[in-house]
PDB file of N, CA and C in Angstrom:
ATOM      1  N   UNK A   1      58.059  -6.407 -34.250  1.00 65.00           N
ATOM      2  CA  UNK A   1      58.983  -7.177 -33.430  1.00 65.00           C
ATOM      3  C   UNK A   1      60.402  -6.702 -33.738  1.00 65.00           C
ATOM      4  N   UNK A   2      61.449  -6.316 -32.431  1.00 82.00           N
ATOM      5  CA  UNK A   2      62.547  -5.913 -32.624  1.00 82.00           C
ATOM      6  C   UNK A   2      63.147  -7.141 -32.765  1.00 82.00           C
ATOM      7  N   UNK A   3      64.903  -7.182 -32.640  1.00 84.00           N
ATOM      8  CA  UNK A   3      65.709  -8.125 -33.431  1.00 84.00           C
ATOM      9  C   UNK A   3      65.820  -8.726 -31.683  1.00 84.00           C
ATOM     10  N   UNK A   4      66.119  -7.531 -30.439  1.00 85.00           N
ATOM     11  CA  UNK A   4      66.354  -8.802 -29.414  1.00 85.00           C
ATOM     12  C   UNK A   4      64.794  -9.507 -29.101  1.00 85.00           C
ATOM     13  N   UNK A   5      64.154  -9.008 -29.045  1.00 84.00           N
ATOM     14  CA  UNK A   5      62.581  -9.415 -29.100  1.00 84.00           C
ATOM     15  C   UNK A   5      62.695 -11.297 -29.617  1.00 84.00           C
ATOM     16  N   UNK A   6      63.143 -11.244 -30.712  1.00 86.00           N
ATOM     17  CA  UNK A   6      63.268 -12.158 -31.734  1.00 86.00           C
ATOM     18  C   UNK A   6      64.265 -13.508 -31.114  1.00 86.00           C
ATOM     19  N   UNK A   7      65.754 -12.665 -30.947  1.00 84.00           N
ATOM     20  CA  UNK A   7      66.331 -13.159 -30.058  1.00 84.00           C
ATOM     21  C   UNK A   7      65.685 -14.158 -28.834  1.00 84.00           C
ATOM     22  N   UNK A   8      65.349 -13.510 -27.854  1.00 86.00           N
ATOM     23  CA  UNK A   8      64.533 -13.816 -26.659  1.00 86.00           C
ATOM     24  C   UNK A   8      63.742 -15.056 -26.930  1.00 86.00           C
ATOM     25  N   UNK A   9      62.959 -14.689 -28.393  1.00 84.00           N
ATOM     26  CA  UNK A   9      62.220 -15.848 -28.446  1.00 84.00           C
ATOM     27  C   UNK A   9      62.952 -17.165 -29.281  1.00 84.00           C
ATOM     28  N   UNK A  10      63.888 -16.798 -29.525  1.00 85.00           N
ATOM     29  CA  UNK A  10      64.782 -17.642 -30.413  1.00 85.00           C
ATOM     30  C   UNK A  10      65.189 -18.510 -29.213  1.00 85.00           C
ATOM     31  N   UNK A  11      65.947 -17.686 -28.080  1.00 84.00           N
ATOM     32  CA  UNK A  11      66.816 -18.817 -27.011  1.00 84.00           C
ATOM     33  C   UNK A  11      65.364 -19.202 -26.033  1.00 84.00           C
ATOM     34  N   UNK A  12      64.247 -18.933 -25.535  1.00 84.00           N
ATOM     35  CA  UNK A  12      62.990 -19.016 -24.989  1.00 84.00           C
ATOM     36  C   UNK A  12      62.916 -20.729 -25.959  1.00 84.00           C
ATOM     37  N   UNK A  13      62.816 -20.769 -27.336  1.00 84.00           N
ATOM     38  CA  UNK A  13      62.483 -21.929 -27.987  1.00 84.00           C
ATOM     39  C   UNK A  13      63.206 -23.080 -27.582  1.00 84.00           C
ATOM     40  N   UNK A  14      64.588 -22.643 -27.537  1.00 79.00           N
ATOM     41  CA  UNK A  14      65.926 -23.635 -27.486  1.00 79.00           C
ATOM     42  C   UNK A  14      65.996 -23.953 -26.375  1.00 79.00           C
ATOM     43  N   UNK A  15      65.596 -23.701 -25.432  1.00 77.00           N
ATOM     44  CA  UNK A  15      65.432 -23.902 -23.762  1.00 77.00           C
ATOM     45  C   UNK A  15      64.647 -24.700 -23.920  1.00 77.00           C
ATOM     46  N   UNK A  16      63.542 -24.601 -24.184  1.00 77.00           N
ATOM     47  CA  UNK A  16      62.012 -25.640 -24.066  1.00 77.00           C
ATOM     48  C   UNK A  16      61.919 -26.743 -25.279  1.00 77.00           C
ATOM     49  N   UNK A  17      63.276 -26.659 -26.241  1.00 78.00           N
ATOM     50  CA  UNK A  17      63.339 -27.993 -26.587  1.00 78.00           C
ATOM     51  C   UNK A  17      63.278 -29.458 -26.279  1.00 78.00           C
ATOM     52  N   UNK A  18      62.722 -30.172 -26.789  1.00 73.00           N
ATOM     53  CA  UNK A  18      62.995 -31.620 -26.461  1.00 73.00           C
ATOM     54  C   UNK A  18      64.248 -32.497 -26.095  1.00 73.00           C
ATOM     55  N   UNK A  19      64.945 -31.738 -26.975  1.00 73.00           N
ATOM     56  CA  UNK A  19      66.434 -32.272 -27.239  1.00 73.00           C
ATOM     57  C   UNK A  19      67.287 -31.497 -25.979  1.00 73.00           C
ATOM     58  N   UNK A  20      67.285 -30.329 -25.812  1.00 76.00           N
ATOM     59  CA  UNK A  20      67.633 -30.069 -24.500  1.00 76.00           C
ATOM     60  C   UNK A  20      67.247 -30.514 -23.203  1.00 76.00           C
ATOM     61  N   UNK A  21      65.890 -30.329 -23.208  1.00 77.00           N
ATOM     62  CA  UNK A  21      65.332 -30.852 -21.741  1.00 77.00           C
ATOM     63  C   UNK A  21      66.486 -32.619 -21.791  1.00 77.00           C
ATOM     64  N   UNK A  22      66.390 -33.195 -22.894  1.00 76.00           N
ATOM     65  CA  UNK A  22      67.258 -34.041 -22.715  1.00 76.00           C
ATOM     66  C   UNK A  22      68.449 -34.308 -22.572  1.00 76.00           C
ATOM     67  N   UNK A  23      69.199 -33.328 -22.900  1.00 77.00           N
ATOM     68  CA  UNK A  23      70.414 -32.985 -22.065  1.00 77.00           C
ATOM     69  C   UNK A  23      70.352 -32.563 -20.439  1.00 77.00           C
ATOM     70  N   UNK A  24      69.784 -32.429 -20.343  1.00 78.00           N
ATOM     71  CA  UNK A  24      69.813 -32.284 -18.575  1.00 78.00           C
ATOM     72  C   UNK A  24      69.376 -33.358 -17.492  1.00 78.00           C
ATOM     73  N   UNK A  25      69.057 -34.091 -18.515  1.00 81.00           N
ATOM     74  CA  UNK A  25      68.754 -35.549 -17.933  1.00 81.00           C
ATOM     75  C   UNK A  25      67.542 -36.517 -17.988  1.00 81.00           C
ATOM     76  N   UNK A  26      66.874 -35.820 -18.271  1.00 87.00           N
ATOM     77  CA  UNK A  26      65.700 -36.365 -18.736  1.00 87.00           C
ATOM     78  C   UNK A  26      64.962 -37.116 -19.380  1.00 87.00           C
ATOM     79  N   UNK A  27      63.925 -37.748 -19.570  1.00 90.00           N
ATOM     80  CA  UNK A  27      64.160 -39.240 -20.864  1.00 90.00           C
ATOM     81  C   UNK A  27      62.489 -39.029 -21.590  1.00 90.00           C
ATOM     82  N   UNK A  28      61.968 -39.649 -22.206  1.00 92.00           N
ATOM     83  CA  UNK A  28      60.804 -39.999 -22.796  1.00 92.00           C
ATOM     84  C   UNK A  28      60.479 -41.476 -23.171  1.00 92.00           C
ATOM     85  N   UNK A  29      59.071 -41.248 -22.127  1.00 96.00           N
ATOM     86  CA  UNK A  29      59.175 -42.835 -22.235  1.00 96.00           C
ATOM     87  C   UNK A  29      57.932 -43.611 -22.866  1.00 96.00           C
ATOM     88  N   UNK A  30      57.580 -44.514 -24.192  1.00 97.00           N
ATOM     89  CA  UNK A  30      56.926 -44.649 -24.674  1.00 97.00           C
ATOM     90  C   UNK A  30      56.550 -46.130 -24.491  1.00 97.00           C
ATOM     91  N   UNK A  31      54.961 -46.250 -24.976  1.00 97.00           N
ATOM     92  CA  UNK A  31      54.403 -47.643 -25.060  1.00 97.00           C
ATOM     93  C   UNK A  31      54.292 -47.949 -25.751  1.00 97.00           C
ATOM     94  N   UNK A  32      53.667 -49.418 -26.328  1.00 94.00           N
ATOM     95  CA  UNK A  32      53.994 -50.281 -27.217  1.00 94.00           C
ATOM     96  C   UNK A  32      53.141 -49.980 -28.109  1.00 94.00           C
ATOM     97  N   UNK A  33      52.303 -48.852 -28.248  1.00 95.00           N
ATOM     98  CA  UNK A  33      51.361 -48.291 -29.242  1.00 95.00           C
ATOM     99  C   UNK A  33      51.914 -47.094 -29.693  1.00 95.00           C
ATOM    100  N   UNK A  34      53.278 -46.718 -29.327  1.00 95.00           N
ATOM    101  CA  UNK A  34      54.326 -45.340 -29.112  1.00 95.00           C
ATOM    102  C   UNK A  34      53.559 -44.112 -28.537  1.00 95.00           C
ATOM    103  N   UNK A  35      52.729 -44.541 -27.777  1.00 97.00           N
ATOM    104  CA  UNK A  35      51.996 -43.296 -26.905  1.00 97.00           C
ATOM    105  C   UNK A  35      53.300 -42.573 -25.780  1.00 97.00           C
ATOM    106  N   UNK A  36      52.804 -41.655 -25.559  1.00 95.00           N
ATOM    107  CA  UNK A  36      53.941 -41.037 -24.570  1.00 95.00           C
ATOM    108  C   UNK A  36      53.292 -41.977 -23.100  1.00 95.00           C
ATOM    109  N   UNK A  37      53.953 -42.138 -22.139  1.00 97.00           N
ATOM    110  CA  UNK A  37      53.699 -43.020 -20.989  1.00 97.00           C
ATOM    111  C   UNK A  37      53.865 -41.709 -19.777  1.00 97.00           C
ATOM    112  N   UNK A  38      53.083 -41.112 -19.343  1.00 95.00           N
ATOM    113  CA  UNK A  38      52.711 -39.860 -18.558  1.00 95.00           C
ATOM    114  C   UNK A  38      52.157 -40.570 -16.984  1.00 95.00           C
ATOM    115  N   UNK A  39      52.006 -41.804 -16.875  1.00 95.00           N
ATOM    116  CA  UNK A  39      51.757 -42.002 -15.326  1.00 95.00           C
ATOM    117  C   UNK A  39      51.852 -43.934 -15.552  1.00 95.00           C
ATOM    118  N   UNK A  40      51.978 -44.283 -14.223  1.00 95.00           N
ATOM    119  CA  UNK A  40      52.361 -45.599 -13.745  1.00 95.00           C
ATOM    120  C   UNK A  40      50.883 -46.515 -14.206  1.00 95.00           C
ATOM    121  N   UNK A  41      50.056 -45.860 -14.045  1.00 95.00           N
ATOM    122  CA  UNK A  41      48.684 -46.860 -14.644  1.00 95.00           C
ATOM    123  C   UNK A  41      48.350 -46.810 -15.898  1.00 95.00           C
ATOM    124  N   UNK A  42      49.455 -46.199 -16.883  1.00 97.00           N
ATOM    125  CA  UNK A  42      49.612 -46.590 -18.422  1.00 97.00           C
ATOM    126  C   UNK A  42      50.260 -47.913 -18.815  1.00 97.00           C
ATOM    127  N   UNK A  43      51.303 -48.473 -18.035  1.00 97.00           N
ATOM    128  CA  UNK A  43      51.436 -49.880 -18.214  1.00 97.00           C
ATOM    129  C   UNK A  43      51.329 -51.058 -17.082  1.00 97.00           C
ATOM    130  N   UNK A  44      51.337 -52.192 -17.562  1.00 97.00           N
ATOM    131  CA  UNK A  44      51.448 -53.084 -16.378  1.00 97.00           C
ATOM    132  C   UNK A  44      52.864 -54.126 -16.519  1.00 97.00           C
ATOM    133  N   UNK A  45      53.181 -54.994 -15.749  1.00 97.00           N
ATOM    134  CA  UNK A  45      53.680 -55.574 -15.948  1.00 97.00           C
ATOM    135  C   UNK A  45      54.048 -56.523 -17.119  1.00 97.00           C
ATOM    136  N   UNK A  46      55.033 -56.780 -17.526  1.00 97.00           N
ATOM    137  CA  UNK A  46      55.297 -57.331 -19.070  1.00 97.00           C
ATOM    138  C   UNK A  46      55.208 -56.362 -19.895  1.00 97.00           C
ATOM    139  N   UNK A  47      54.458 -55.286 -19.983  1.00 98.00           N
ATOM    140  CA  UNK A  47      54.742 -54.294 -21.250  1.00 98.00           C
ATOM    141  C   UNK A  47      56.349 -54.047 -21.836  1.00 98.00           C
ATOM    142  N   UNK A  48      56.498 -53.840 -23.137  1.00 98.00           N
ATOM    143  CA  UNK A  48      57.580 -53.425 -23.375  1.00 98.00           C
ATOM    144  C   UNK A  48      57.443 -51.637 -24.101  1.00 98.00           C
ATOM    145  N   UNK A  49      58.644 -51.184 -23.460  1.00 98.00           N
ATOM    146  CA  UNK A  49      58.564 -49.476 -23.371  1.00 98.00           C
ATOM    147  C   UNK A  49      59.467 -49.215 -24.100  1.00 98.00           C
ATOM    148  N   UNK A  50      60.312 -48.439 -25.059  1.00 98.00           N
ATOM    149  CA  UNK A  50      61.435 -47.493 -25.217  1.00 98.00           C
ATOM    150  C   UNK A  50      61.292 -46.174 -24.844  1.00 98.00           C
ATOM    151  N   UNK A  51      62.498 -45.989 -24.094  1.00 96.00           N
ATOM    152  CA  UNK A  51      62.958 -44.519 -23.177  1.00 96.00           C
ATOM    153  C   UNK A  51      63.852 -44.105 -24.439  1.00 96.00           C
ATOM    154  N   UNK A  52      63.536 -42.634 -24.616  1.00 94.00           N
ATOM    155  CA  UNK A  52      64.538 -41.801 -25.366  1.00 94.00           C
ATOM    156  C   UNK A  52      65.595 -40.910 -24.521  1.00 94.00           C
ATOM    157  N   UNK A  53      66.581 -41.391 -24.334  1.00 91.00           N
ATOM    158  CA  UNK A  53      67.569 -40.219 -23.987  1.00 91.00           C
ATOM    159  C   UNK A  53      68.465 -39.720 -25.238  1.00 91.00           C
ATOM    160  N   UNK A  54      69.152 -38.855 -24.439  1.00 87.00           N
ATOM    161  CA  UNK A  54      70.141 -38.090 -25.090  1.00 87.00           C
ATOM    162  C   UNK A  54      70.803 -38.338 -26.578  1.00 87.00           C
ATOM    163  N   UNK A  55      71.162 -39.432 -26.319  1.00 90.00           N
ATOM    164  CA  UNK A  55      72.223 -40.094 -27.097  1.00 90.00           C
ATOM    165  C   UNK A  55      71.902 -41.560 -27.644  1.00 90.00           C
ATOM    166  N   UNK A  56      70.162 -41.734 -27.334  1.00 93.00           N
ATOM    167  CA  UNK A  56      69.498 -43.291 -27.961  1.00 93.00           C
ATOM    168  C   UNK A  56      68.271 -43.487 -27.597  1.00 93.00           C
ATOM    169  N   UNK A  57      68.171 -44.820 -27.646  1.00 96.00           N
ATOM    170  CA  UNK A  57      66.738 -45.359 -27.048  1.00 96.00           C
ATOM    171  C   UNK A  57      66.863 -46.536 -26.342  1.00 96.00           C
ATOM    172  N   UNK A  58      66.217 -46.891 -25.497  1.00 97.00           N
ATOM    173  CA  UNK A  58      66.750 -48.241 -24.628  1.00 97.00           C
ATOM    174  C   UNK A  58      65.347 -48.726 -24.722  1.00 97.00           C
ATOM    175  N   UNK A  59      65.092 -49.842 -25.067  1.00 98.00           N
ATOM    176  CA  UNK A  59      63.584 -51.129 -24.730  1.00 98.00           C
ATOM    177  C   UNK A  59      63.977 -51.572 -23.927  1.00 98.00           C
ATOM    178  N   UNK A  60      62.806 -51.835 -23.322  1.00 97.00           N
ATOM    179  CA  UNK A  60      62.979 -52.776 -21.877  1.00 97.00           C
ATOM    180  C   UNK A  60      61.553 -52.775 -21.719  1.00 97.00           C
ATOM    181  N   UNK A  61      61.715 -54.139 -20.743  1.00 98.00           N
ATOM    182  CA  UNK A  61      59.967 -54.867 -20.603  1.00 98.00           C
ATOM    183  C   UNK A  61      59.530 -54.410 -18.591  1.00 98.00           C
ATOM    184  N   UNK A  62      58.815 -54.224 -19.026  1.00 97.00           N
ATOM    185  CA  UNK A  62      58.561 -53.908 -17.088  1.00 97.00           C
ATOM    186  C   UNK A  62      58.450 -54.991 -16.400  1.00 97.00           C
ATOM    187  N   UNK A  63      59.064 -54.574 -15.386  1.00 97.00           N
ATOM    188  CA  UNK A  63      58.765 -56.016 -14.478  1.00 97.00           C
ATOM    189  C   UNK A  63      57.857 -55.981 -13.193  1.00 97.00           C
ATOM    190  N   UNK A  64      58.049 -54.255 -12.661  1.00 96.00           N
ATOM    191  CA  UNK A  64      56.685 -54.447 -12.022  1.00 96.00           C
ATOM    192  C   UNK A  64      56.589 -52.805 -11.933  1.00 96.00           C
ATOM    193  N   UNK A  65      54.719 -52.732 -10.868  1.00 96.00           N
ATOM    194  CA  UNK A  65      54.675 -50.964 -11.579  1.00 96.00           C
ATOM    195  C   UNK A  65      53.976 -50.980  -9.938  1.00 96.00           C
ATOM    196  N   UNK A  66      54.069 -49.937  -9.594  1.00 94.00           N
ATOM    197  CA  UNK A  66      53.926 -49.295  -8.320  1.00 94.00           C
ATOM    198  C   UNK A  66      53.962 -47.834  -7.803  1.00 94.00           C
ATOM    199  N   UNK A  67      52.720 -47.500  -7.198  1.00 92.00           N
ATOM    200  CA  UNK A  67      51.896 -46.275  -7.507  1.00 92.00           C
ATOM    201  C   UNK A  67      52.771 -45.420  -6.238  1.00 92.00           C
ATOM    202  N   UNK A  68      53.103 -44.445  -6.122  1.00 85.00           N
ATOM    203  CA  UNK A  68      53.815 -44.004  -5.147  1.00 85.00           C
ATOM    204  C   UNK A  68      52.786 -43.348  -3.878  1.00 85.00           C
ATOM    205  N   UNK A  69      53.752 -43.223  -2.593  1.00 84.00           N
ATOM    206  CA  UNK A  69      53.014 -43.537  -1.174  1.00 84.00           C
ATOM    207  C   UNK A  69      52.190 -41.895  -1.002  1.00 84.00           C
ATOM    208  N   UNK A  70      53.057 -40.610  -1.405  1.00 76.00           N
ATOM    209  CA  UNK A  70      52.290 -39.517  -2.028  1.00 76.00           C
ATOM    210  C   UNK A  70      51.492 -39.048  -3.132  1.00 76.00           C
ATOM    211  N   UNK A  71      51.117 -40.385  -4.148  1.00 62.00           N
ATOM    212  CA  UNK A  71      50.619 -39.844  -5.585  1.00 62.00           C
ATOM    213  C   UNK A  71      51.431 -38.714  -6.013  1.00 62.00           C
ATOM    214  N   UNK A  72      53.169 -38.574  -6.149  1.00 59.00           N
ATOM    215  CA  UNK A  72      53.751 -37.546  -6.814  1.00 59.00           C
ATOM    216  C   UNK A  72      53.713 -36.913  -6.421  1.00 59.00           C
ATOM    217  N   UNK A  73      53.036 -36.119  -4.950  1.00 64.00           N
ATOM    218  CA  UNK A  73      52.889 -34.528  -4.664  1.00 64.00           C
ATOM    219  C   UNK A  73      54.186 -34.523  -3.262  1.00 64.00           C
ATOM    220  N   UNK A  74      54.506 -33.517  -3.022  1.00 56.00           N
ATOM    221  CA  UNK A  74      55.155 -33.724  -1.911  1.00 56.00           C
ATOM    222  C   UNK A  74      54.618 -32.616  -0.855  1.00 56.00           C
TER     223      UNK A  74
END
């Protein structure tokens, strides 16, 4: 392995960070078992969640959950 080789994979890592993707806006949003929450039929109503952004974490309790009119695809 050369040094830009290395490079490449150095900024390749830092791109696909967590912490970046969260700078661009993005959040992570967990359940009350701290599972990652990956679709709308992981909680129901009343659950309480913390979202990770950038700069914290916010809890909050759901108040209602609703499956979208495309299932996500467009």
């Amino acid at each position: 392995m050369c040094i830009s080789d290395f490079f490449f994979f150095i900024t390749t890592l830092h791109a696909l960070s967590p912490l970046k993707i969260m700078d661009r806006g993005y959040s992570l949003v967990y359940g009350q078992e701290k599972e990652l929450i990956k679709s709308f039929r992981q909680v129901a109503k009343g659950d309480k969640l913390e979202i990770d952004v950038q700069d914290g974490t916010i809890k909050c309790e759901v108040d209602s959950v609703k499956e979208r009119d495309n299932n996500g695809k467009d």
